[in-house]
CSV table of C-alpha atoms in Angstrom, one decimal:
chain,number,residue,atom,x,y,z
A,1,MET,CA,-27.6,-15.1,-20.1
A,2,ALA,CA,-24.7,-16.2,-22.2
A,3,ILE,CA,-25.2,-13.1,-24.3
A,4,ILE,CA,-24.9,-10.9,-21.2
A,5,LEU,CA,-21.6,-12.6,-20.2
A,6,ILE,CA,-20.2,-12.2,-23.7
A,7,ALA,CA,-21.3,-8.5,-23.9
A,8,TRP,CA,-19.6,-7.8,-20.6
A,9,LEU,CA,-16.3,-9.4,-21.7
A,10,MET,CA,-16.4,-7.4,-25.0
A,11,LEU,CA,-17.0,-4.2,-22.9
A,12,ALA,CA,-14.1,-5.1,-20.5
A,13,PHE,CA,-11.6,-5.5,-23.4
A,14,TYR,CA,-13.0,-2.7,-25.7
A,15,ARG,CA,-10.2,-0.4,-26.7
A,16,VAL,CA,-7.7,-1.9,-24.2
A,17,LYS,CA,-4.2,-0.7,-25.0
A,18,TYR,CA,-0.9,-2.3,-24.1
A,19,ILE,CA,1.5,0.4,-22.9
A,20,LYS,CA,5.1,-0.6,-22.4
A,21,GLY,CA,6.6,0.6,-19.1
A,22,TYR,CA,5.1,1.6,-15.8
A,23,LYS,CA,2.1,3.9,-16.3
A,24,ALA,CA,0.4,4.2,-12.9
A,25,PRO,CA,-2.3,1.4,-12.9
A,26,PHE,CA,-4.4,3.4,-10.4
A,27,SER,CA,-4.3,6.7,-12.3
A,28,MET,CA,-7.6,8.6,-12.6
A,29,GLU,CA,-8.2,7.4,-16.2
A,30,ASN,CA,-7.6,3.7,-15.3
A,31,ALA,CA,-9.5,4.0,-12.0
A,32,LEU,CA,-12.7,5.3,-13.8
A,33,ALA,CA,-12.5,2.4,-16.3
A,34,LEU,CA,-11.9,-0.2,-13.6
A,35,ARG,CA,-14.9,1.1,-11.6
A,36,GLY,CA,-17.2,0.9,-14.6
A,37,ILE,CA,-16.1,-2.6,-15.5
A,38,CYS,CA,-16.4,-3.8,-11.9
A,39,SER,CA,-19.8,-2.2,-11.4
A,40,ILE,CA,-21.2,-4.0,-14.4
A,41,GLU,CA,-19.6,-7.3,-13.3
A,42,ILE,CA,-21.1,-7.0,-9.8
A,43,LEU,CA,-24.5,-6.2,-11.3
A,44,ILE,CA,-24.3,-9.3,-13.6
A,45,GLY,CA,-23.1,-11.4,-10.6
A,46,HIS,CA,-26.2,-10.4,-8.6
A,47,LEU,CA,-28.3,-11.4,-11.6
A,48,GLY,CA,-26.8,-14.9,-11.3
A,49,LEU,CA,-27.8,-15.3,-7.6
A,50,PRO,CA,-30.1,-18.3,-6.9
A,51,ASN,CA,-32.9,-16.0,-5.8
A,52,ALA,CA,-32.6,-14.1,-9.2
A,53,THR,CA,-31.9,-16.2,-12.3
A,54,GLY,CA,-29.5,-18.8,-10.9
A,55,SER,CA,-28.0,-18.9,-14.3
A,56,LEU,CA,-25.0,-21.3,-14.8
A,57,TYR,CA,-23.5,-18.9,-17.3
A,58,LEU,CA,-23.4,-16.2,-14.7
A,59,TYR,CA,-22.0,-18.4,-12.0
A,60,PRO,CA,-18.3,-17.2,-12.5
A,61,ASN,CA,-19.5,-13.6,-12.2
A,62,ARG,CA,-21.4,-14.5,-9.0
A,63,LYS,CA,-18.3,-16.1,-7.4
A,64,ALA,CA,-15.9,-13.5,-8.6
A,65,GLY,CA,-17.9,-10.6,-7.1
A,66,ILE,CA,-15.8,-10.6,-3.9
A,67,LEU,CA,-12.7,-10.0,-6.0
A,68,PHE,CA,-14.2,-7.1,-7.9
A,69,VAL,CA,-15.4,-5.5,-4.6
A,70,GLY,CA,-11.8,-5.8,-3.6
A,71,ILE,CA,-10.8,-3.7,-6.5
A,72,PHE,CA,-13.2,-1.0,-5.4
A,73,LEU,CA,-11.7,-1.1,-1.9
A,74,ALA,CA,-8.2,-1.0,-3.1
A,75,LEU,CA,-9.0,2.0,-5.3
A,76,SER,CA,-10.5,3.7,-2.3
A,77,GLY,CA,-7.5,3.1,-0.1
A,78,TYR,CA,-5.1,4.3,-2.9
A,79,GLY,CA,-7.2,7.4,-3.5
A,80,LEU,CA,-7.4,8.3,0.2
A,81,MET,CA,-3.6,7.9,0.6
A,82,TYR,CA,-2.8,9.8,-2.6
A,83,SER,CA,-5.1,12.7,-1.5
A,84,THR,CA,-3.6,12.7,2.0
A,85,ILE,CA,-0.1,13.0,0.5
A,86,HIS,CA,-0.8,15.6,-2.2
A,87,LYS,CA,-3.6,17.8,-0.7
A,88,GLU,CA,-2.8,20.0,2.3
A,89,GLY,CA,-5.0,19.4,5.3
A,90,TYR,CA,-7.0,16.7,3.4
A,91,ILE,CA,-7.2,14.3,6.4
A,92,ASN,CA,-8.9,17.0,8.6
A,93,LYS,CA,-11.8,17.6,6.2
A,94,PHE,CA,-12.4,14.5,4.1
A,95,LEU,CA,-14.5,12.4,6.5
A,96,PHE,CA,-17.8,14.3,6.5
A,97,ARG,CA,-17.8,14.9,2.8
A,98,ARG,CA,-17.0,11.2,2.0
A,99,ILE,CA,-19.7,9.9,4.3
A,100,LEU,CA,-22.3,12.2,2.8
A,101,LYS,CA,-21.3,11.1,-0.7
A,102,VAL,CA,-22.1,7.5,0.3
A,103,LEU,CA,-25.2,8.1,2.6
A,104,ILE,CA,-27.1,10.5,0.3
A,105,PRO,CA,-27.4,8.1,-2.7
A,106,ALA,CA,-28.0,5.2,-0.3
A,107,TYR,CA,-30.8,7.0,1.5
A,108,SER,CA,-32.3,8.2,-1.8
A,109,ILE,CA,-32.6,4.6,-3.0
A,110,TYR,CA,-34.1,3.6,0.4
A,111,ALA,CA,-36.7,6.4,0.2
A,112,ILE,CA,-37.6,5.5,-3.4
A,113,GLY,CA,-38.0,1.9,-2.3
A,114,ILE,CA,-40.5,2.9,0.4
A,115,ILE,CA,-42.5,4.9,-2.2
A,116,ILE,CA,-42.6,2.0,-4.5
A,117,LYS,CA,-43.8,-0.3,-1.7
A,118,PHE,CA,-46.4,2.4,-0.9
A,119,CYS,CA,-47.7,2.3,-4.5
A,120,LEU,CA,-47.8,-1.5,-4.6
A,121,ASN,CA,-49.4,-2.1,-1.2
A,122,ASP,CA,-52.7,-0.3,-1.6
A,123,PHE,CA,-51.2,3.0,-0.2
A,124,SER,CA,-50.5,1.5,3.2
A,125,LEU,CA,-47.5,3.8,3.8
A,126,ASN,CA,-46.1,4.4,7.2
A,127,ILE,CA,-44.6,7.8,7.1
A,128,TYR,CA,-42.2,6.9,10.0
A,129,ASP,CA,-40.5,4.4,7.8
A,130,PHE,CA,-38.7,7.3,6.1
A,131,PHE,CA,-37.0,8.0,9.4
A,132,ASN,CA,-36.6,4.5,10.6
A,133,TRP,CA,-32.7,4.3,10.7
A,134,ARG,CA,-32.7,0.7,11.8
A,135,MET,CA,-34.8,-0.3,8.7
A,136,PHE,CA,-32.5,1.9,6.6
A,137,PHE,CA,-29.5,0.1,8.0
A,138,GLU,CA,-30.9,-3.4,7.5
A,139,SER,CA,-32.2,-2.8,4.0
A,140,THR,CA,-29.1,-1.0,2.7
A,141,ASN,CA,-26.3,-3.0,1.1
A,142,TRP,CA,-23.5,-4.1,3.4
A,143,TYR,CA,-20.8,-2.3,1.3
A,144,VAL,CA,-22.2,1.1,2.3
A,145,TRP,CA,-21.5,0.4,6.0
A,146,GLU,CA,-18.2,-1.2,5.4
A,147,ILE,CA,-16.8,1.6,3.4
A,148,ILE,CA,-18.0,4.2,5.9
A,149,LEU,CA,-16.3,2.1,8.7
A,150,LEU,CA,-13.1,2.1,6.7
A,151,TYR,CA,-13.3,5.9,6.2
A,152,ILE,CA,-13.7,6.3,9.9
A,153,LEU,CA,-10.8,4.1,10.7
A,154,TYR,CA,-8.7,5.9,8.2
A,155,HIS,CA,-9.6,9.3,9.7
A,156,ILE,CA,-8.8,8.1,13.2
A,157,PHE,CA,-5.4,6.5,12.6
A,158,MET,CA,-4.1,8.8,9.9
A,159,LYS,CA,-4.5,11.9,12.1
A,160,SER,CA,-1.4,10.5,13.8
A,161,ARG,CA,2.0,10.0,12.1
A,162,LYS,CA,1.5,8.4,8.7
A,163,GLN,CA,3.5,5.2,9.3
A,164,ILE,CA,1.9,4.6,12.7
A,165,GLY,CA,-1.5,5.3,11.1
A,166,ILE,CA,-1.0,2.6,8.4
A,167,TYR,CA,-0.1,0.0,11.0
A,168,GLY,CA,-3.2,1.0,13.0
A,169,ILE,CA,-5.5,0.6,10.0
A,170,ALA,CA,-3.9,-2.7,9.0
A,171,VAL,CA,-4.2,-4.2,12.5
A,172,SER,CA,-7.8,-3.0,12.8
A,173,VAL,CA,-8.9,-4.4,9.4
A,174,ILE,CA,-7.2,-7.8,10.1
A,175,THR,CA,-8.8,-7.9,13.6
A,176,LEU,CA,-12.2,-7.1,12.1
A,177,THR,CA,-11.8,-9.8,9.4
A,178,ILE,CA,-10.9,-12.4,12.0
A,179,ILE,CA,-13.8,-11.5,14.2
A,180,ALA,CA,-16.2,-11.5,11.3
A,181,TYR,CA,-15.0,-15.0,10.3
A,182,ILE,CA,-15.3,-16.3,13.9
A,183,VAL,CA,-18.8,-15.0,14.4
A,184,CYS,CA,-19.8,-16.4,10.9
A,185,TRP,CA,-20.8,-13.2,9.2
A,186,ASP,CA,-21.6,-13.5,5.6
A,187,ASN,CA,-18.4,-13.7,3.6
A,188,PRO,CA,-19.0,-10.4,1.6
A,189,TRP,CA,-18.8,-8.4,4.8
A,190,TYR,CA,-15.1,-9.2,5.4
A,191,GLY,CA,-13.9,-11.2,2.3
A,192,SER,CA,-12.5,-8.1,0.5
A,193,MET,CA,-11.7,-5.8,3.4
A,194,LEU,CA,-8.0,-6.3,3.3
A,195,CYS,CA,-7.9,-4.9,-0.2
A,196,PHE,CA,-8.4,-1.4,1.3
A,197,VAL,CA,-5.1,-1.8,3.1
A,198,VAL,CA,-3.5,-3.2,0.0
A,199,GLY,CA,-4.5,0.0,-1.9
A,200,ILE,CA,-2.9,2.2,0.9
A,201,LEU,CA,0.3,0.2,0.9
A,202,PHE,CA,0.5,0.2,-2.9
A,203,CYS,CA,0.3,4.0,-2.9
A,204,MET,CA,3.0,4.2,-0.2
A,205,LYS,CA,5.4,1.8,-1.9
A,206,GLU,CA,4.5,2.6,-5.6
A,207,SER,CA,8.0,3.8,-6.3
A,208,GLU,CA,9.7,0.6,-5.1
A,209,LEU,CA,7.1,-1.6,-6.8
A,210,SER,CA,7.4,0.3,-10.1
A,211,SER,CA,11.2,-0.2,-9.9
A,212,ILE,CA,10.6,-4.0,-9.6
A,213,ILE,CA,8.2,-4.0,-12.5
A,214,GLU,CA,10.5,-2.0,-14.7
A,215,GLY,CA,13.7,-3.7,-13.5
A,216,GLY,CA,15.1,-0.3,-12.6
A,217,GLY,CA,14.3,3.2,-13.7
A,218,VAL,CA,11.1,4.8,-12.6
A,219,GLU,CA,9.3,7.2,-14.8
A,220,LYS,CA,7.2,8.9,-12.1
A,221,ASN,CA,6.4,8.4,-8.5
A,222,TYR,CA,2.7,9.0,-8.5
A,223,CYS,CA,2.0,8.7,-4.8
A,224,SER,CA,4.8,10.6,-3.3
A,225,LYS,CA,5.7,14.2,-3.3
């Protein structure tokens, strides 16, 4: 397990370059690299769960998973806001396509799981399980449903004026986080949700933030026309 951790650290820092000046941390190139690193970290973190290996070496990855999920959500918020600003009519047509891009892979994994169970349980397959949406919901990772919910909230609020929409999303996410905490949902369901709003706000305020980082002079305002 120690070798897995060392390999991940080597991968995370492989060919990392220091670039002086502000260079859009959420650019497409950086975002793809971040997604890859975060995906592997989350996989390693799950390997370290008590019902898997329970490895002490992987304990930091296990506990840091919520932060890496936050990076995914921040990237999603940033990407949605960037596309809303730069692509004409994006807000009116993104929801259906985004949900399909999440649900199709999730359902495919669910269906494969049923087939595997069918092969391992003396062919005692219930064909109706393929269409059991409650079972699909309960057996699918919480992230799928959270990101779909955030897409829906984004679509609802951003169809109004942009600034009002951002406040609506922020208030909704904060409210959901508080409710989830009060009713004692598992922490992953709400622990990273605010990062979605952070990604949106970062996109909106990127010019000002880059000025602070650079101490003046902005090379490019990536998230504004």
